[in-house]
Amino acid sequence: ELSAAFPLDGSTYSYAYITLGEVFAVISSLCQTLEYGVAGAAVSRSWGNKFVDWVRDGHSQNDGGNALPAGLDKFLDPGYGINPMAAIIAALCTLLLLWGVKESKLATNIISTTKVSLIVFMIVAGFLLASGSVPKGEEAPASFDNWKPFVPPEFGPEGILNGASILFFAY
């Protein structure tokens, strides 16, 4: 109801400006910009770490376990908590957004469709394996007996939280 009463497109700034005044509108806009910056940095750092792990794993599997060349490894992981791939990924995402609304919407739709398809596949495949409909190799089919104990003692609640945080940023 409040947004319908405003004659302009809604945003944090316009809502705060009309209801509370200019000072609160600027403060709320700055807080939202800070929020977007922190969230974007966390996601790009996570993607950067995943990319570096992917490159290292792929190189070691393809080249008989050899390490990456020293220069490339130093670039990907210079140490001191610095992640250059995070900066590159954040810059690429920014360029995609600057390219245009249609292009960024298409990229978002492709990525979202892929993610949802993978999640649906994992759910269906997991239930098929657990129900015993699909045999699991030469062994007996999988079953719901794997769900006991539901919280594996070697991981515990801390392991569940660690896994959930990794999945949160992966999604």
mmCIF file of C-alpha atoms in Angstrom:
data_model
loop_
_atom_site.group_PDB
_atom_site.id
_atom_site.type_symbol
_atom_site.label_atom_id
_atom_site.label_comp_id
_atom_site.label_asym_id
_atom_site.label_seq_id
_atom_site.Cartn_x
_atom_site.Cartn_y
_atom_site.Cartn_z
ATOM 1 C CA GLU A 1 0.000 0.000 0.000
ATOM 2 C CA LEU A 2 2.829 2.367 0.820
ATOM 3 C CA SER A 3 4.622 1.777 -2.469
ATOM 4 C CA ALA A 4 1.408 2.282 -4.463
ATOM 5 C CA ALA A 5 1.036 5.755 -2.939
ATOM 6 C CA PHE A 6 4.395 6.917 -4.354
ATOM 7 C CA PRO A 7 4.294 8.312 -7.899
ATOM 8 C CA LEU A 8 7.792 7.067 -8.805
ATOM 9 C CA ASP A 9 9.726 3.834 -9.072
ATOM 10 C CA GLY A 10 10.435 2.333 -5.706
ATOM 11 C CA SER A 11 13.878 2.167 -4.218
ATOM 12 C CA THR A 12 15.361 2.378 -0.788
ATOM 13 C CA TYR A 13 16.242 6.016 -1.354
ATOM 14 C CA SER A 14 12.805 7.105 -2.577
ATOM 15 C CA TYR A 15 10.894 5.301 0.171
ATOM 16 C CA ALA A 16 13.151 6.671 2.891
ATOM 17 C CA TYR A 17 13.133 10.159 1.316
ATOM 18 C CA ILE A 18 9.340 10.376 1.221
ATOM 19 C CA THR A 19 8.769 8.882 4.668
ATOM 20 C CA LEU A 20 11.769 10.063 6.721
ATOM 21 C CA GLY A 21 13.572 12.795 4.805
ATOM 22 C CA GLU A 22 16.781 13.251 2.832
ATOM 23 C CA VAL A 23 19.296 12.474 5.579
ATOM 24 C CA PHE A 24 17.762 9.083 6.340
ATOM 25 C CA ALA A 25 17.407 8.386 2.614
ATOM 26 C CA VAL A 26 21.135 8.948 2.040
ATOM 27 C CA ILE A 27 22.045 6.847 5.089
ATOM 28 C CA SER A 28 19.800 3.964 4.002
ATOM 29 C CA SER A 29 21.201 4.078 0.461
ATOM 30 C CA LEU A 30 24.763 4.023 1.789
ATOM 31 C CA CYS A 31 23.914 1.054 4.024
ATOM 32 C CA GLN A 32 22.422 -0.814 1.081
ATOM 33 C CA THR A 33 25.460 -0.065 -1.079
ATOM 34 C CA LEU A 34 27.719 -1.344 1.705
ATOM 35 C CA GLU A 35 25.569 -4.477 1.996
ATOM 36 C CA TYR A 36 25.852 -5.150 -1.747
ATOM 37 C CA GLY A 37 29.610 -4.628 -1.611
ATOM 38 C CA VAL A 38 30.132 -7.027 1.298
ATOM 39 C CA ALA A 39 27.845 -9.681 -0.204
ATOM 40 C CA GLY A 40 29.511 -9.352 -3.617
ATOM 41 C CA ALA A 41 32.969 -9.623 -2.061
ATOM 42 C CA ALA A 42 32.012 -12.764 -0.126
ATOM 43 C CA VAL A 43 30.537 -14.454 -3.193
ATOM 44 C CA SER A 44 33.417 -13.494 -5.493
ATOM 45 C CA ARG A 45 35.963 -14.705 -2.932
ATOM 46 C CA SER A 46 34.145 -18.023 -2.687
ATOM 47 C CA TRP A 47 34.004 -18.342 -6.473
ATOM 48 C CA GLY A 48 37.684 -17.398 -6.691
ATOM 49 C CA ASN A 49 38.662 -20.108 -4.201
ATOM 50 C CA LYS A 50 36.556 -22.679 -6.059
ATOM 51 C CA PHE A 51 38.168 -21.680 -9.362
ATOM 52 C CA VAL A 52 41.694 -22.017 -7.950
ATOM 53 C CA ASP A 53 40.823 -25.441 -6.481
ATOM 54 C CA TRP A 54 39.320 -26.479 -9.825
ATOM 55 C CA VAL A 55 42.449 -25.436 -11.751
ATOM 56 C CA ARG A 56 44.777 -27.187 -9.298
ATOM 57 C CA ASP A 57 42.732 -30.408 -9.258
ATOM 58 C CA GLY A 58 42.347 -30.481 -13.037
ATOM 59 C CA HIS A 59 46.052 -29.856 -13.616
ATOM 60 C CA SER A 60 47.193 -32.486 -11.145
ATOM 61 C CA GLN A 61 44.835 -35.101 -12.644
ATOM 62 C CA ASN A 62 45.795 -34.388 -16.255
ATOM 63 C CA ASP A 63 49.557 -34.121 -15.821
ATOM 64 C CA GLY A 64 50.177 -37.155 -13.647
ATOM 65 C CA GLY A 65 50.125 -35.261 -10.354
ATOM 66 C CA ASN A 66 52.456 -32.427 -11.337
ATOM 67 C CA ALA A 67 52.010 -29.103 -9.614
ATOM 68 C CA LEU A 68 51.074 -25.933 -11.457
ATOM 69 C CA PRO A 69 53.900 -23.847 -12.922
ATOM 70 C CA ALA A 70 55.398 -21.639 -10.220
ATOM 71 C CA GLY A 71 54.343 -18.360 -11.831
ATOM 72 C CA LEU A 72 50.744 -19.432 -12.313
ATOM 73 C CA ASP A 73 50.511 -20.868 -8.814
ATOM 74 C CA LYS A 74 51.963 -17.665 -7.329
ATOM 75 C CA PHE A 75 49.452 -15.597 -9.321
ATOM 76 C CA LEU A 76 46.473 -17.719 -8.274
ATOM 77 C CA ASP A 77 47.498 -17.831 -4.616
ATOM 78 C CA PRO A 78 49.968 -15.084 -3.667
ATOM 79 C CA GLY A 79 49.342 -15.680 0.047
ATOM 80 C CA TYR A 80 48.403 -13.283 2.839
ATOM 81 C CA GLY A 81 44.695 -13.933 2.177
ATOM 82 C CA ILE A 82 44.832 -12.206 -1.204
ATOM 83 C CA ASN A 83 42.643 -13.745 -3.913
ATOM 84 C CA PRO A 84 43.238 -12.243 -7.381
ATOM 85 C CA MET A 85 40.641 -14.518 -8.988
ATOM 86 C CA ALA A 86 37.986 -12.992 -6.742
ATOM 87 C CA ALA A 87 38.827 -9.546 -8.113
ATOM 88 C CA ILE A 88 38.780 -10.840 -11.692
ATOM 89 C CA ILE A 89 35.442 -12.601 -11.188
ATOM 90 C CA ALA A 90 33.933 -9.503 -9.545
ATOM 91 C CA ALA A 91 35.169 -7.379 -12.464
ATOM 92 C CA LEU A 92 33.691 -9.812 -15.014
ATOM 93 C CA CYS A 93 30.332 -9.778 -13.208
ATOM 94 C CA THR A 94 30.425 -5.980 -13.130
ATOM 95 C CA LEU A 95 31.180 -5.854 -16.854
ATOM 96 C CA LEU A 96 28.256 -8.205 -17.512
ATOM 97 C CA LEU A 97 25.960 -5.889 -15.557
ATOM 98 C CA LEU A 98 27.296 -2.842 -17.381
ATOM 99 C CA TRP A 99 26.829 -4.572 -20.729
ATOM 100 C CA GLY A 100 23.066 -4.317 -20.444
ATOM 101 C CA VAL A 101 19.909 -5.470 -18.755
ATOM 102 C CA LYS A 102 18.943 -8.002 -21.442
ATOM 103 C CA GLU A 103 22.367 -9.641 -21.415
ATOM 104 C CA SER A 104 22.617 -9.830 -17.633
ATOM 105 C CA LYS A 105 19.037 -11.171 -17.454
ATOM 106 C CA LEU A 106 19.910 -13.860 -20.006
ATOM 107 C CA ALA A 107 23.043 -14.827 -18.049
ATOM 108 C CA THR A 108 21.049 -14.926 -14.801
ATOM 109 C CA ASN A 109 18.351 -17.082 -16.399
ATOM 110 C CA ILE A 110 20.919 -19.537 -17.798
ATOM 111 C CA ILE A 111 22.768 -19.848 -14.484
ATOM 112 C CA SER A 112 19.545 -20.155 -12.450
ATOM 113 C CA THR A 113 18.101 -22.782 -14.790
ATOM 114 C CA THR A 114 21.326 -24.766 -14.595
ATOM 115 C CA LYS A 115 21.371 -24.591 -10.791
ATOM 116 C CA VAL A 116 17.741 -25.634 -10.391
ATOM 117 C CA SER A 117 18.197 -28.465 -12.926
ATOM 118 C CA LEU A 118 21.206 -29.771 -11.012
ATOM 119 C CA ILE A 119 19.352 -29.629 -7.709
ATOM 120 C CA VAL A 120 16.344 -31.484 -9.153
ATOM 121 C CA PHE A 121 18.679 -34.078 -10.700
ATOM 122 C CA MET A 122 20.469 -34.630 -7.379
ATOM 123 C CA ILE A 123 17.179 -35.023 -5.499
ATOM 124 C CA VAL A 124 15.720 -37.486 -8.038
ATOM 125 C CA ALA A 125 18.963 -39.466 -8.359
ATOM 126 C CA GLY A 126 19.376 -39.600 -4.576
ATOM 127 C CA PHE A 127 15.882 -40.944 -4.016
ATOM 128 C CA LEU A 128 16.240 -43.445 -6.866
ATOM 129 C CA LEU A 129 19.477 -44.746 -5.378
ATOM 130 C CA ALA A 130 18.099 -44.771 -1.848
ATOM 131 C CA SER A 131 14.885 -46.543 -2.841
ATOM 132 C CA GLY A 132 16.789 -49.439 -4.416
ATOM 133 C CA SER A 133 15.308 -48.863 -7.880
ATOM 134 C CA VAL A 134 18.757 -48.414 -9.376
ATOM 135 C CA PRO A 135 21.465 -50.892 -8.409
ATOM 136 C CA LYS A 136 24.658 -49.329 -7.126
ATOM 137 C CA GLY A 137 27.341 -51.087 -9.191
ATOM 138 C CA GLU A 138 28.242 -54.615 -8.191
ATOM 139 C CA GLU A 139 27.199 -54.070 -4.595
ATOM 140 C CA ALA A 140 23.682 -54.270 -3.251
ATOM 141 C CA PRO A 141 21.436 -51.321 -4.066
ATOM 142 C CA ALA A 142 21.552 -48.276 -1.856
ATOM 143 C CA SER A 143 18.920 -47.924 0.832
ATOM 144 C CA PHE A 144 17.586 -45.536 3.408
ATOM 145 C CA ASP A 145 19.681 -47.387 5.994
ATOM 146 C CA ASN A 146 22.435 -44.871 5.198
ATOM 147 C CA TRP A 147 20.397 -42.264 7.036
ATOM 148 C CA LYS A 148 21.184 -43.780 10.418
ATOM 149 C CA PRO A 149 22.679 -41.963 12.210
ATOM 150 C CA PHE A 150 21.272 -38.878 10.532
ATOM 151 C CA VAL A 151 24.130 -36.755 11.929
ATOM 152 C CA PRO A 152 27.377 -38.693 11.387
ATOM 153 C CA PRO A 153 29.385 -38.678 14.635
ATOM 154 C CA GLU A 154 32.671 -37.924 12.842
ATOM 155 C CA PHE A 155 31.263 -34.591 11.600
ATOM 156 C CA GLY A 156 28.701 -33.671 14.233
ATOM 157 C CA PRO A 157 26.662 -30.469 14.237
ATOM 158 C CA GLU A 158 29.772 -28.408 13.404
ATOM 159 C CA GLY A 159 30.265 -30.426 10.231
ATOM 160 C CA ILE A 160 26.661 -29.846 9.242
ATOM 161 C CA LEU A 161 27.088 -26.082 9.682
ATOM 162 C CA ASN A 162 30.352 -26.117 7.699
ATOM 163 C CA GLY A 163 28.714 -28.060 4.872
ATOM 164 C CA ALA A 164 25.659 -25.801 4.902
ATOM 165 C CA SER A 165 27.820 -22.674 4.663
ATOM 166 C CA ILE A 166 29.750 -24.132 1.718
ATOM 167 C CA LEU A 167 26.497 -25.038 -0.037
ATOM 168 C CA PHE A 168 25.006 -21.623 0.696
ATOM 169 C CA PHE A 169 27.804 -19.841 -1.147
ATOM 170 C CA ALA A 170 27.927 -22.517 -3.863
ATOM 171 C CA TYR A 171 24.278 -21.921 -4.673
#
